[in-house]
mmCIF file of C-alpha atoms in Angstrom:
data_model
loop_
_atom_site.group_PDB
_atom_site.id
_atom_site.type_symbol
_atom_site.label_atom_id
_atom_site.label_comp_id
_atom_site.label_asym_id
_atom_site.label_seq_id
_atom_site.Cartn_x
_atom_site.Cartn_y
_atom_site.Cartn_z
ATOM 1 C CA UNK A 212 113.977 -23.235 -187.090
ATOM 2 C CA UNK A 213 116.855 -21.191 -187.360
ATOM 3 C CA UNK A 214 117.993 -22.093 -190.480
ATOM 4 C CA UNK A 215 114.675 -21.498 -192.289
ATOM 5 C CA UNK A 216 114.512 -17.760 -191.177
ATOM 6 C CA UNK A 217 115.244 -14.911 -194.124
ATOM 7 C CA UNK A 218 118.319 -13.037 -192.899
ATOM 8 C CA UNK A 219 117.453 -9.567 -191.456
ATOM 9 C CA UNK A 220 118.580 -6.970 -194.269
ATOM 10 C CA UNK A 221 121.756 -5.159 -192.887
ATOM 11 C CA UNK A 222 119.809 -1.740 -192.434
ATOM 12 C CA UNK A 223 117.173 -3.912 -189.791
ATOM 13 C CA UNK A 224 120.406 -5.242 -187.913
ATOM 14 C CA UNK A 225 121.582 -1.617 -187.275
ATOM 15 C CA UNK A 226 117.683 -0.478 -186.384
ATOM 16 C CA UNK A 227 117.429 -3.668 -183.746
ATOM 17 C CA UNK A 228 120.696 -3.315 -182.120
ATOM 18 C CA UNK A 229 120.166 0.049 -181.644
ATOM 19 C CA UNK A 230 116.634 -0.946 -179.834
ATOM 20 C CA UNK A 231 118.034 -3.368 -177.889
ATOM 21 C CA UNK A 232 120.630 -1.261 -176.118
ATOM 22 C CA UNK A 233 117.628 0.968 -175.281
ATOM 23 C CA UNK A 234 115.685 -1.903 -174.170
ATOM 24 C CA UNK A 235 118.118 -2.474 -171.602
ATOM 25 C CA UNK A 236 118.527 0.909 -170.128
ATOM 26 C CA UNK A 237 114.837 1.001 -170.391
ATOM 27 C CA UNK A 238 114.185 -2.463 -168.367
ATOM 28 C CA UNK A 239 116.986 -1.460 -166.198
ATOM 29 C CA UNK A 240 115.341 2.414 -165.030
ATOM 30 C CA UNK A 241 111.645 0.841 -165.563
ATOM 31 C CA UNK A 242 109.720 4.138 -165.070
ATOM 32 C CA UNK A 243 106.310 3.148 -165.022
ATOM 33 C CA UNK A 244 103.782 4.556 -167.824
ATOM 34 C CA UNK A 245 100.560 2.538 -168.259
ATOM 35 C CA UNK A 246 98.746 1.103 -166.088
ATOM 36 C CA UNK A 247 96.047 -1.159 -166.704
ATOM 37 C CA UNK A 248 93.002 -1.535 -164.188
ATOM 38 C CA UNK A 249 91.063 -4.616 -164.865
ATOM 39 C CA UNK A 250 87.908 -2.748 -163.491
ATOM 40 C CA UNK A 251 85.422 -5.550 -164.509
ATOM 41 C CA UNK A 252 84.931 -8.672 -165.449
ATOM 42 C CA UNK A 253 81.937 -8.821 -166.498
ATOM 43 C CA UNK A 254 81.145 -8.461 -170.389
ATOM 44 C CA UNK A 255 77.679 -7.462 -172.231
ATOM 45 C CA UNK A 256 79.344 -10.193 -175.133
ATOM 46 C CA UNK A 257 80.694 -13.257 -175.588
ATOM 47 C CA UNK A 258 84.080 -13.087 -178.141
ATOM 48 C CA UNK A 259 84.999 -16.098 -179.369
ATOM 49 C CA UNK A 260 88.830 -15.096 -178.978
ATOM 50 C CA UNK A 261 87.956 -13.906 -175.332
ATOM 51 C CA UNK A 262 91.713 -14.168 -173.316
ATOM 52 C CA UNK A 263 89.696 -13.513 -169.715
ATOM 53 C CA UNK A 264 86.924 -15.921 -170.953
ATOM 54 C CA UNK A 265 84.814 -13.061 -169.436
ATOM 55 C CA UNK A 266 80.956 -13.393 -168.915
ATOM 56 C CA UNK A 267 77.619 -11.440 -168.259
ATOM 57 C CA UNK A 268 78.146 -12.588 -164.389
ATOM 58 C CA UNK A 269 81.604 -13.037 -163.615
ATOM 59 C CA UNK A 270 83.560 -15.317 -161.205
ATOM 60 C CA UNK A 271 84.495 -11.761 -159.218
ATOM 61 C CA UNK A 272 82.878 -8.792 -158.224
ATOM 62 C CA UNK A 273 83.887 -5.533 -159.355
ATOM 63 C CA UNK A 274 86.909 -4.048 -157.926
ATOM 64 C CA UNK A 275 85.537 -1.367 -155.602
ATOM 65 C CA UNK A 276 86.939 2.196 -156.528
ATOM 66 C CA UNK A 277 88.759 2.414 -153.313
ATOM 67 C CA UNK A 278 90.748 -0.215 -153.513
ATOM 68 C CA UNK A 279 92.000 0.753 -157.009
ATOM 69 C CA UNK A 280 92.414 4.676 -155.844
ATOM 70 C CA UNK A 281 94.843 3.602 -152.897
ATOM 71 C CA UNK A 282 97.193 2.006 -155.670
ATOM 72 C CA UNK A 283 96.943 5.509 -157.563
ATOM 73 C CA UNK A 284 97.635 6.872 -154.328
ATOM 74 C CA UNK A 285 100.824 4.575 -153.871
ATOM 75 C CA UNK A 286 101.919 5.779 -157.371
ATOM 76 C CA UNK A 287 101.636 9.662 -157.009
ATOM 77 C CA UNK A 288 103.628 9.198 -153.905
ATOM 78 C CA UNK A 289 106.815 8.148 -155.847
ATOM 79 C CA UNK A 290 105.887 9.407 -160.036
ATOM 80 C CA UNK A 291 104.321 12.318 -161.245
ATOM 81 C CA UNK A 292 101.018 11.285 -161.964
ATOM 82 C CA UNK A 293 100.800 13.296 -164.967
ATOM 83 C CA UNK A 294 103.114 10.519 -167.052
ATOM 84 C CA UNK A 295 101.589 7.190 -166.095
ATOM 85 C CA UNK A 296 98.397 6.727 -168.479
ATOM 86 C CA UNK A 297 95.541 4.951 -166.961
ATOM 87 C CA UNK A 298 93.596 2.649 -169.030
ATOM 88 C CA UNK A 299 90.481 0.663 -167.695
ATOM 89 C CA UNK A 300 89.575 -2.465 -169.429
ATOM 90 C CA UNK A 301 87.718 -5.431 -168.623
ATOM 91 C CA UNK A 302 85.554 -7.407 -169.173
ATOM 92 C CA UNK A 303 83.741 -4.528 -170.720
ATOM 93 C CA UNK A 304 84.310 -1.106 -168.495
ATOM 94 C CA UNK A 305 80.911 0.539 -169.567
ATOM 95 C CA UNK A 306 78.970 -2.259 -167.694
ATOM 96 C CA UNK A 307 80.123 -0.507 -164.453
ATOM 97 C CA UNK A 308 77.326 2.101 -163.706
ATOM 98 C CA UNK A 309 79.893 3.857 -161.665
ATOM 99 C CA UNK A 310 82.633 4.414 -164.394
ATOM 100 C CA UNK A 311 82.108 8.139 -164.919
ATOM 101 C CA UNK A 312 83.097 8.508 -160.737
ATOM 102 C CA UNK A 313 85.855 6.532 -161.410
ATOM 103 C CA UNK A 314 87.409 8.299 -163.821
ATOM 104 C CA UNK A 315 87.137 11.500 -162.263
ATOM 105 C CA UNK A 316 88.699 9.889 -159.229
ATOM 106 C CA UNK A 317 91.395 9.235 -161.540
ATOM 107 C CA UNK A 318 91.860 12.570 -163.027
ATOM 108 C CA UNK A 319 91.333 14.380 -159.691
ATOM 109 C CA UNK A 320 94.838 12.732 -158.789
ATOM 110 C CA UNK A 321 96.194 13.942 -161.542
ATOM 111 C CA UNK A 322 96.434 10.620 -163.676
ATOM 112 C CA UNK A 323 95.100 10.910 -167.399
ATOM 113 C CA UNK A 324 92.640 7.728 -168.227
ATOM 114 C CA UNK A 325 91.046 5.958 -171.590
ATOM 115 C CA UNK A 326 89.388 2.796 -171.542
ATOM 116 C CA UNK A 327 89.383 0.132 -173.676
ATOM 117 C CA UNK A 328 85.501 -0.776 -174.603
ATOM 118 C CA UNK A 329 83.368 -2.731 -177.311
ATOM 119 C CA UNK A 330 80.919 0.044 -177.849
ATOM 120 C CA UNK A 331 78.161 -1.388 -176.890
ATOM 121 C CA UNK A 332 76.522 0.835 -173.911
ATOM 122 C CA UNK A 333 78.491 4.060 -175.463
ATOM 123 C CA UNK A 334 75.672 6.709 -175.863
ATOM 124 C CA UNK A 335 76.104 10.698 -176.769
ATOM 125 C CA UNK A 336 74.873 10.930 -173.046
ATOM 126 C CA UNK A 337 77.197 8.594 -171.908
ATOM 127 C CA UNK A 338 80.058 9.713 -173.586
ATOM 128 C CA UNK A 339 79.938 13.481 -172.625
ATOM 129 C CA UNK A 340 80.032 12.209 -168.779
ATOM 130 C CA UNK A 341 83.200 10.189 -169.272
ATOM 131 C CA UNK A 342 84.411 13.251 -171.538
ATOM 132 C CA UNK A 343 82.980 15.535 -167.988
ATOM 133 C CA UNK A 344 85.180 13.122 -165.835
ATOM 134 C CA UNK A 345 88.218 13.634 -167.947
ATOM 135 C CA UNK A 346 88.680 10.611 -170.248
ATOM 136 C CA UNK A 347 91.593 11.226 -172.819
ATOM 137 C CA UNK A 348 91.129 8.360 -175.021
ATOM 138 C CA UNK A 349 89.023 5.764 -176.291
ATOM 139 C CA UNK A 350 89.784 2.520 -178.373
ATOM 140 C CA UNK A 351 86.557 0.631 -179.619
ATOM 141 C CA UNK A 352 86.938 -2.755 -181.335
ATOM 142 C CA UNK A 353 85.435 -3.814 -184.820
ATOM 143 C CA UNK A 354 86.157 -6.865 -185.725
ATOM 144 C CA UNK A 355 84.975 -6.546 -190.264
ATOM 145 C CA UNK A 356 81.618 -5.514 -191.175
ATOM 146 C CA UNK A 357 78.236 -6.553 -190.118
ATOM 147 C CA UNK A 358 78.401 -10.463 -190.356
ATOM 148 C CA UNK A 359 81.481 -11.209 -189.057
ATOM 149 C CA UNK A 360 82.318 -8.660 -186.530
ATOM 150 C CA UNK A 361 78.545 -10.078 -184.984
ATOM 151 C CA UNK A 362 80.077 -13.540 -185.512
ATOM 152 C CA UNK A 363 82.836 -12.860 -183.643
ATOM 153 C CA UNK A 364 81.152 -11.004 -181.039
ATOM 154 C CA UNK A 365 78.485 -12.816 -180.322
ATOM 155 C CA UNK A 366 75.634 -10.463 -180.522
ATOM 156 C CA UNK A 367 73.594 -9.420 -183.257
ATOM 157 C CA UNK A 368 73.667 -5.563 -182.851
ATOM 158 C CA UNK A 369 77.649 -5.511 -181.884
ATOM 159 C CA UNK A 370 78.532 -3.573 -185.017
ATOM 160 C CA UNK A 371 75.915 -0.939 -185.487
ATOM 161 C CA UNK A 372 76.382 -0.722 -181.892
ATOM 162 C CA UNK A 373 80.230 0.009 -182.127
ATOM 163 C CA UNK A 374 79.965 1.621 -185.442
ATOM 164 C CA UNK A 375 77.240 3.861 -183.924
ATOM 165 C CA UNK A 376 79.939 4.609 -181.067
ATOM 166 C CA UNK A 377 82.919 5.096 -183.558
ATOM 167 C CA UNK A 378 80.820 7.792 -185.036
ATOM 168 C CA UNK A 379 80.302 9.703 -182.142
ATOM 169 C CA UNK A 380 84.227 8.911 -180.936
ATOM 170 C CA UNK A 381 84.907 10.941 -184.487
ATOM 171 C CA UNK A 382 82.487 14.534 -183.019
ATOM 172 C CA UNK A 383 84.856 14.408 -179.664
ATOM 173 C CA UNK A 384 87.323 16.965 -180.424
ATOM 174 C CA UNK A 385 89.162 16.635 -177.031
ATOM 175 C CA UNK A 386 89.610 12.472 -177.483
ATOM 176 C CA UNK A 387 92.351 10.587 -179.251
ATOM 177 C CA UNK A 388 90.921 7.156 -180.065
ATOM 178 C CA UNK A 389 91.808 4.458 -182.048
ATOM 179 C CA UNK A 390 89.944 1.286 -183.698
ATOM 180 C CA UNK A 391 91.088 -2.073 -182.910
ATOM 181 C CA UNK A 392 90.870 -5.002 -185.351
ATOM 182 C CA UNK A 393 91.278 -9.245 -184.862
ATOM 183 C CA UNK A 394 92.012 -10.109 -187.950
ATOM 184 C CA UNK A 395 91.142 -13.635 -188.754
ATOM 185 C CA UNK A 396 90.401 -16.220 -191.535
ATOM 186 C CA UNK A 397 86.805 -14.929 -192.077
ATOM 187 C CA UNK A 398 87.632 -11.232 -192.122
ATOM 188 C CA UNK A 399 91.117 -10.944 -193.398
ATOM 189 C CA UNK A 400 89.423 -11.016 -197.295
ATOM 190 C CA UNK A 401 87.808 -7.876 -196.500
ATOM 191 C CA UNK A 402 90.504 -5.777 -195.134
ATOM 192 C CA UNK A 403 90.270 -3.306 -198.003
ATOM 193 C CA UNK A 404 85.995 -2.618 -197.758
ATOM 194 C CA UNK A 405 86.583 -2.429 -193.635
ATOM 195 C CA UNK A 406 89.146 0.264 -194.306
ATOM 196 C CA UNK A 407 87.286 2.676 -196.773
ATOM 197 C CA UNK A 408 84.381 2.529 -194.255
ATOM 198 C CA UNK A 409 87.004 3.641 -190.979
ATOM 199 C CA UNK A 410 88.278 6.340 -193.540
ATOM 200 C CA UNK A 411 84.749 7.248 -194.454
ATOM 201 C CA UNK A 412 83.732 7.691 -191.031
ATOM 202 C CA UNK A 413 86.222 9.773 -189.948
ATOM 203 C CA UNK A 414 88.874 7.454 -188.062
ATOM 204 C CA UNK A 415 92.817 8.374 -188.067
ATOM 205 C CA UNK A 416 94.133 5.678 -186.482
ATOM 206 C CA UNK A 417 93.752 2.032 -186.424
ATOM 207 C CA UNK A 418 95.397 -0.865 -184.878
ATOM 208 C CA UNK A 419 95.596 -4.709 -186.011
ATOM 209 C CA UNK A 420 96.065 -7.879 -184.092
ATOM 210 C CA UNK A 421 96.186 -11.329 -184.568
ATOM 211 C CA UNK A 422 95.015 -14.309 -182.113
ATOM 212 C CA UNK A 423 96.992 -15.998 -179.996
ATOM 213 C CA UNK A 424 96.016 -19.277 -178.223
ATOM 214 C CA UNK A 425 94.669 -18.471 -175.416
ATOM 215 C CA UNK A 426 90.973 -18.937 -173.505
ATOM 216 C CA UNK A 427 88.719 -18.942 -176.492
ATOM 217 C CA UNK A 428 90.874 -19.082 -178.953
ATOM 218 C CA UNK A 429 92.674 -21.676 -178.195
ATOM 219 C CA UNK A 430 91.091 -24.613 -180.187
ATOM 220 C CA UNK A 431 89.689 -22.277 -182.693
ATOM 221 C CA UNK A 432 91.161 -22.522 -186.118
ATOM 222 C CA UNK A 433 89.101 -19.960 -187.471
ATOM 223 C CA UNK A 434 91.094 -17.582 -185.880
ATOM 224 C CA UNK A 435 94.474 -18.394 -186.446
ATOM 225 C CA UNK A 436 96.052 -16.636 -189.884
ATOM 226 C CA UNK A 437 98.077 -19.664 -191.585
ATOM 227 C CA UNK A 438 101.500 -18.213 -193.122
ATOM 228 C CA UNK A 439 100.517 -16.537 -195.971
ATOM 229 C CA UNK A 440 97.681 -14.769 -194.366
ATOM 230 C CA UNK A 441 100.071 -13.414 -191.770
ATOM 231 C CA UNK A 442 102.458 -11.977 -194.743
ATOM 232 C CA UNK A 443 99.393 -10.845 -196.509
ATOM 233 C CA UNK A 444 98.181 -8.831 -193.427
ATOM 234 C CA UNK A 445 101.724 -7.574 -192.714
ATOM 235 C CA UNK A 446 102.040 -6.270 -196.450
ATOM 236 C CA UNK A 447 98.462 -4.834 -196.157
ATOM 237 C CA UNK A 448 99.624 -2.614 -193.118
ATOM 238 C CA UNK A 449 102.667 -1.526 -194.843
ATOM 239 C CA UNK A 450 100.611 -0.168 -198.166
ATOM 240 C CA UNK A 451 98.511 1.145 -196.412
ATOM 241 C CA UNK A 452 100.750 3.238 -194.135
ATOM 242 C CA UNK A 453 102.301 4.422 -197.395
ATOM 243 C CA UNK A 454 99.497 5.523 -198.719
ATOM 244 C CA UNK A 455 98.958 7.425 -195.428
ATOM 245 C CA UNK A 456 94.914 8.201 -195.622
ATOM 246 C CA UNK A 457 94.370 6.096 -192.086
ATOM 247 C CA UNK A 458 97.362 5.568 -189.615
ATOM 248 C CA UNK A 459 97.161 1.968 -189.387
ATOM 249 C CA UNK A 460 99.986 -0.318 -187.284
ATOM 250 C CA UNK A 461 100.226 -3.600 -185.525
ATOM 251 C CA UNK A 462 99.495 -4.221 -182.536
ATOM 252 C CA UNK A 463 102.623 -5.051 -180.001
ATOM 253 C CA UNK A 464 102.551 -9.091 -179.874
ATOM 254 C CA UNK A 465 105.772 -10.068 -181.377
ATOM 255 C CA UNK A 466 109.028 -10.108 -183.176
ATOM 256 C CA UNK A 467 108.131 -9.989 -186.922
ATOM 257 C CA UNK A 468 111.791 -10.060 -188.723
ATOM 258 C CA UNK A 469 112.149 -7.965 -191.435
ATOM 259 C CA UNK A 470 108.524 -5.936 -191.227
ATOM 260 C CA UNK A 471 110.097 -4.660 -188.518
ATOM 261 C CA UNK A 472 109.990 -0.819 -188.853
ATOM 262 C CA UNK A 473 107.759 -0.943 -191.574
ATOM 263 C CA UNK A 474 104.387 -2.150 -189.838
ATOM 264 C CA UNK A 475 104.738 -0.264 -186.726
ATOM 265 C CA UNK A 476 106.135 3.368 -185.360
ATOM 266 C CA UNK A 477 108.446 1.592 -183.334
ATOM 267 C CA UNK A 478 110.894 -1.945 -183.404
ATOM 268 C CA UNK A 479 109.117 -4.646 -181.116
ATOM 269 C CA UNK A 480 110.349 -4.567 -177.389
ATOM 270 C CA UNK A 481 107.906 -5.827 -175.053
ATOM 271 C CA UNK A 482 107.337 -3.180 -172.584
ATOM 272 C CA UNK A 483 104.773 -5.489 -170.340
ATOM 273 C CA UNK A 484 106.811 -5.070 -166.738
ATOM 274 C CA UNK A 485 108.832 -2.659 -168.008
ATOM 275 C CA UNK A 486 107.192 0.687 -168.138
ATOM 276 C CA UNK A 487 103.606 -1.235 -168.328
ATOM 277 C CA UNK A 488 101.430 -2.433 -164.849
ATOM 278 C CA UNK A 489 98.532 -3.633 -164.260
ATOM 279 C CA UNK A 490 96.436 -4.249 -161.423
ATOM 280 C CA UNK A 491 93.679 -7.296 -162.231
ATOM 281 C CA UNK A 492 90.206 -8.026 -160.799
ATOM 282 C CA UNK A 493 91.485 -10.181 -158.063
ATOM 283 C CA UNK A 494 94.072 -7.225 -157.251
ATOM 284 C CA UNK A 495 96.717 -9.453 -158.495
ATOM 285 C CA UNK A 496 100.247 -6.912 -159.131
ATOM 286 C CA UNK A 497 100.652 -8.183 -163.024
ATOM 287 C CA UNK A 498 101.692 -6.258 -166.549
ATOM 288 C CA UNK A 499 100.498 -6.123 -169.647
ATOM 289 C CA UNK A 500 96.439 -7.938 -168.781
ATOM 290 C CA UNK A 501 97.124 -9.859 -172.080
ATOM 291 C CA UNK A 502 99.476 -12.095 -169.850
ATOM 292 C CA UNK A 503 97.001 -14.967 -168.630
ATOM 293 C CA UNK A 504 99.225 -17.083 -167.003
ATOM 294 C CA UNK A 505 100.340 -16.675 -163.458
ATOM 295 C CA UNK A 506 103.600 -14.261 -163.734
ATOM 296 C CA UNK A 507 101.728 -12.020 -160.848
ATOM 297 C CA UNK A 508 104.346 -9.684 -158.941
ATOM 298 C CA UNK A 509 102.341 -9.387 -155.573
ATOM 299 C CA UNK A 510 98.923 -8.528 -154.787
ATOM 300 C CA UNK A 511 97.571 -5.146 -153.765
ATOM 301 C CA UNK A 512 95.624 -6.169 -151.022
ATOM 302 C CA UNK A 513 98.710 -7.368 -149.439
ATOM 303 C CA UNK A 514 101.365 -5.458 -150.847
ATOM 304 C CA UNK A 515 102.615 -1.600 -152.041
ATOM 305 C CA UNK A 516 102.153 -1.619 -155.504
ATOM 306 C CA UNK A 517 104.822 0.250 -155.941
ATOM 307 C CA UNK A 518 107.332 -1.744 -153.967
ATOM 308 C CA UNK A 519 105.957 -4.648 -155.827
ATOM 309 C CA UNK A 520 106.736 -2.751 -159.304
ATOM 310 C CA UNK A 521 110.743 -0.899 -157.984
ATOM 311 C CA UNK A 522 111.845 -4.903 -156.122
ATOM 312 C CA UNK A 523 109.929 -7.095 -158.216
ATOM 313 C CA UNK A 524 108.998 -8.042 -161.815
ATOM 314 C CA UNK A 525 112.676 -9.819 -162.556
ATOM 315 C CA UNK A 526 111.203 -12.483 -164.773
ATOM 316 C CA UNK A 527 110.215 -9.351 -167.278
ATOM 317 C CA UNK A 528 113.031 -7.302 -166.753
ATOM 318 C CA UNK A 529 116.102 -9.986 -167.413
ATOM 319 C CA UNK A 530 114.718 -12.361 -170.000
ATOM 320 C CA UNK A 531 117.283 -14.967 -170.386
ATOM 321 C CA UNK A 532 115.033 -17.731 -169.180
ATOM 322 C CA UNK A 533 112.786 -17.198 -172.425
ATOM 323 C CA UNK A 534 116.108 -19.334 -174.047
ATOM 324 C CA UNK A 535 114.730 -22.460 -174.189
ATOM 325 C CA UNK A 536 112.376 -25.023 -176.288
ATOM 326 C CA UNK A 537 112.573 -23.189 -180.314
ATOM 327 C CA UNK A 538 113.638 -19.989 -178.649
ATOM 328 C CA UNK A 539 117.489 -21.780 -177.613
ATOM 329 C CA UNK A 540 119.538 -21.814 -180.818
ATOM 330 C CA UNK A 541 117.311 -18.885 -182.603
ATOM 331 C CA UNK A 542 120.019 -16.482 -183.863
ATOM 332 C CA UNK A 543 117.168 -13.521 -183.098
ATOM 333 C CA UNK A 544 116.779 -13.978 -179.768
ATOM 334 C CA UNK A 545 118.861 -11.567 -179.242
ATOM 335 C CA UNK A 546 116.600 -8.967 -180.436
ATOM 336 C CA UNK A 547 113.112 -10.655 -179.633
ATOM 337 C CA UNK A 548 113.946 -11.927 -176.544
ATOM 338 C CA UNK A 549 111.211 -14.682 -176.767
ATOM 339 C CA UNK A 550 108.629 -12.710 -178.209
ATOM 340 C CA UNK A 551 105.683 -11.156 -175.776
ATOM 341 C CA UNK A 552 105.280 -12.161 -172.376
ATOM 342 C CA UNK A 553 101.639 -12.960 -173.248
ATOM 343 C CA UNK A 554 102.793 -16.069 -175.258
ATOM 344 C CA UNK A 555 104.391 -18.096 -172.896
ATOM 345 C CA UNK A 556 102.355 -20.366 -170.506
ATOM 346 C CA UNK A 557 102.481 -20.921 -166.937
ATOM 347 C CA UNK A 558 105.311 -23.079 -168.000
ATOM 348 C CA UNK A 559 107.317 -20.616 -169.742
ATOM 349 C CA UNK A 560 106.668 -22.601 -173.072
ATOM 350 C CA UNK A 561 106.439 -20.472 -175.791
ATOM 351 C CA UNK A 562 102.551 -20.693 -176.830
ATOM 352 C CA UNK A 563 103.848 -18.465 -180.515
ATOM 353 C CA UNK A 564 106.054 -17.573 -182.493
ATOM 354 C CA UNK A 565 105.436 -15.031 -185.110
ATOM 355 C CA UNK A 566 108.658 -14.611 -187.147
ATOM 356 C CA UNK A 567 108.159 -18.843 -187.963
ATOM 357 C CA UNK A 568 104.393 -18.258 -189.053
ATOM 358 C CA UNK A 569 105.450 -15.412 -191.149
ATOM 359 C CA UNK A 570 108.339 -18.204 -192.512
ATOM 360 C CA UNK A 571 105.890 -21.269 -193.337
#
């Protein structure tokens, strides 16, 4: 592998090195900034690249309020509340009837909140009493237009729904929000038409990620870009931020060589246990909620969360045991430190590698 990689450019060396010494101080002081609450999983859709393999009845109820409060509570008691963002996700967080008293128990301790949603159940109505119970931010996905966003989502009104809910996202003065794209072998062709309709709508910013083989996705190959696509998406992103009429980036998966800097506002570090929590529907202590496999810290119905997140988390905060399999003898581990924590299994086998798909 590593003799098949393009060098970095010299400039890219100086950007990463400087990044990782921040890294380090970063993982070392760990102040904690997002945290996820896996509210729900239940799900009004079924995604074909689904990571929770979520359904209309899930496997567990619905984290009461309470429980997930008494974390917050934990938190305030050691942070100021004021700089750890709150973002509920799911499943799908508008299925929970009680969402608008959640997030104003949220923001009555002081926490700022956004959720992460698919549009679906988002109504004017709806929407002002989540804006009433002091939601920040939004980020809706849309996955191409009409046919294959539906494909992918599994329902046959998923994009006029989310479109519908962009739209009113775009009226909300008070909300930052963002659109969220999977780009994949059916919708990667039409990455120019979805972008003139987000810029005729009214969005400003707008994320892209790719699949990674997990859940659903696993044994689809619809969904997995082959080399060139990946290169072709990476070079669409970096037009396009020249251009500068839509703020579009890539999401945070992985190391990406020399597009880093130019496809993102920031060189990839993966901040999952590092300044990002999580607390998931079984009140498992975790990071980032992309990471599927069992890397759990603790558990809040047995432990402080907090003590869980200041004496805990080592396997995300000293990375040296990510050197192994294709990962050993790569001269950028240094500054990738084998990739996102989301790609490795239970294991520790590395499930991706971006910088070799953007090689092939």
């Amino acid at each position: 592998m590593t003799n098949k990689i393009t060098p970095l450019t010299l400039r890219r060396r100086l950007g990463l090195e400087i990044a990782r010494r921040l890294f380090r101080e970063n993982a070392k002081e760990h102040p904690l900034r997002q945290l996820f609450w896996e509210c729900t999983l239940r799900c009004n859709l079924h995604c074909r690249h689904c990571g929770s393999d979520c359904k209309k009845e899930a496997n567990f109820p619905d984290m009461p309020l309470a429980d997930f409060t008494r974390v917050l509570d934990q938190v305030a008691e050691r942070t100021d509340p004021h700089r750890v963002f709150v973002i509920l996700t799911g499943g799908e967080p508008l299925v929970r009837t009680d969402l608008e008293e959640c997030g104003k128990a949220i923001y009555d301790r002081g926490f700022p909140w956004g959720m992460v949603t698919n549009g679906l159940y988002l109504s004017r109505e709806r929407l002002n009493r989540l804006r009433a119970a002091g939601m920040h931010t939004a980020t809706v996905s849309l996955d191409g237009l009409e046919p294959e966003h539906n494909w992918m989502r599994g329902h046959p009104h998923s994009f006029e729904r989310a479109l519908g809910a962009i739209r009113l996202l775009t009226e909300a003065e008070d909300l930052v929000f963002d659109v969220v794209t999977c780009v994949n072998r059916r919708n990667i062709g039409q990455l120019d038409q979805l972008k003139a309709l987000l810029i005729a709508t009214g969005v400003k910013r707008w994320r892209t990620f790719t699949v990674f083989p997990t859940g659903r996705a696993a044994n689809d190959p619809d969904l997995q870009l082959t080399g060139p696509e990946m290169r072709r998406l990476m070079e669409f992103i970096r037009l396009t931020r020249q251009e500068g009429r839509i703020r579009l980036s890539y999401g945070c998966e992985g190391f990406l060589g020399n597009y880093e800097g130019e496809v993102r506002d920031y060189l990839f570090a993966c901040q999952a246990g590092i300044n990002v929590g999580s607390v998931l529907i079984d009140g498992s202590i975790s990071a980032c909620p992309s990471i599927r496999a069992d890397y759990h810290q603790g558990n809040i119905y047995r432990d402080n969360f907090m003590d869980a997140w200041e004496q805990r988390f080592a396997p995300y905060r000293d990375r040296e045991w990510m050197r192994t399999g294709e990962c050993a003898d790569c001269q950028y581990f240094r500054y990738c430190l084998g990739n996102g924590m989301h790609l490795r299994d239970g294991n520790g086998k590395l499930l991706f590698c971006h910088l070799k798909r953007l090689e092939e």
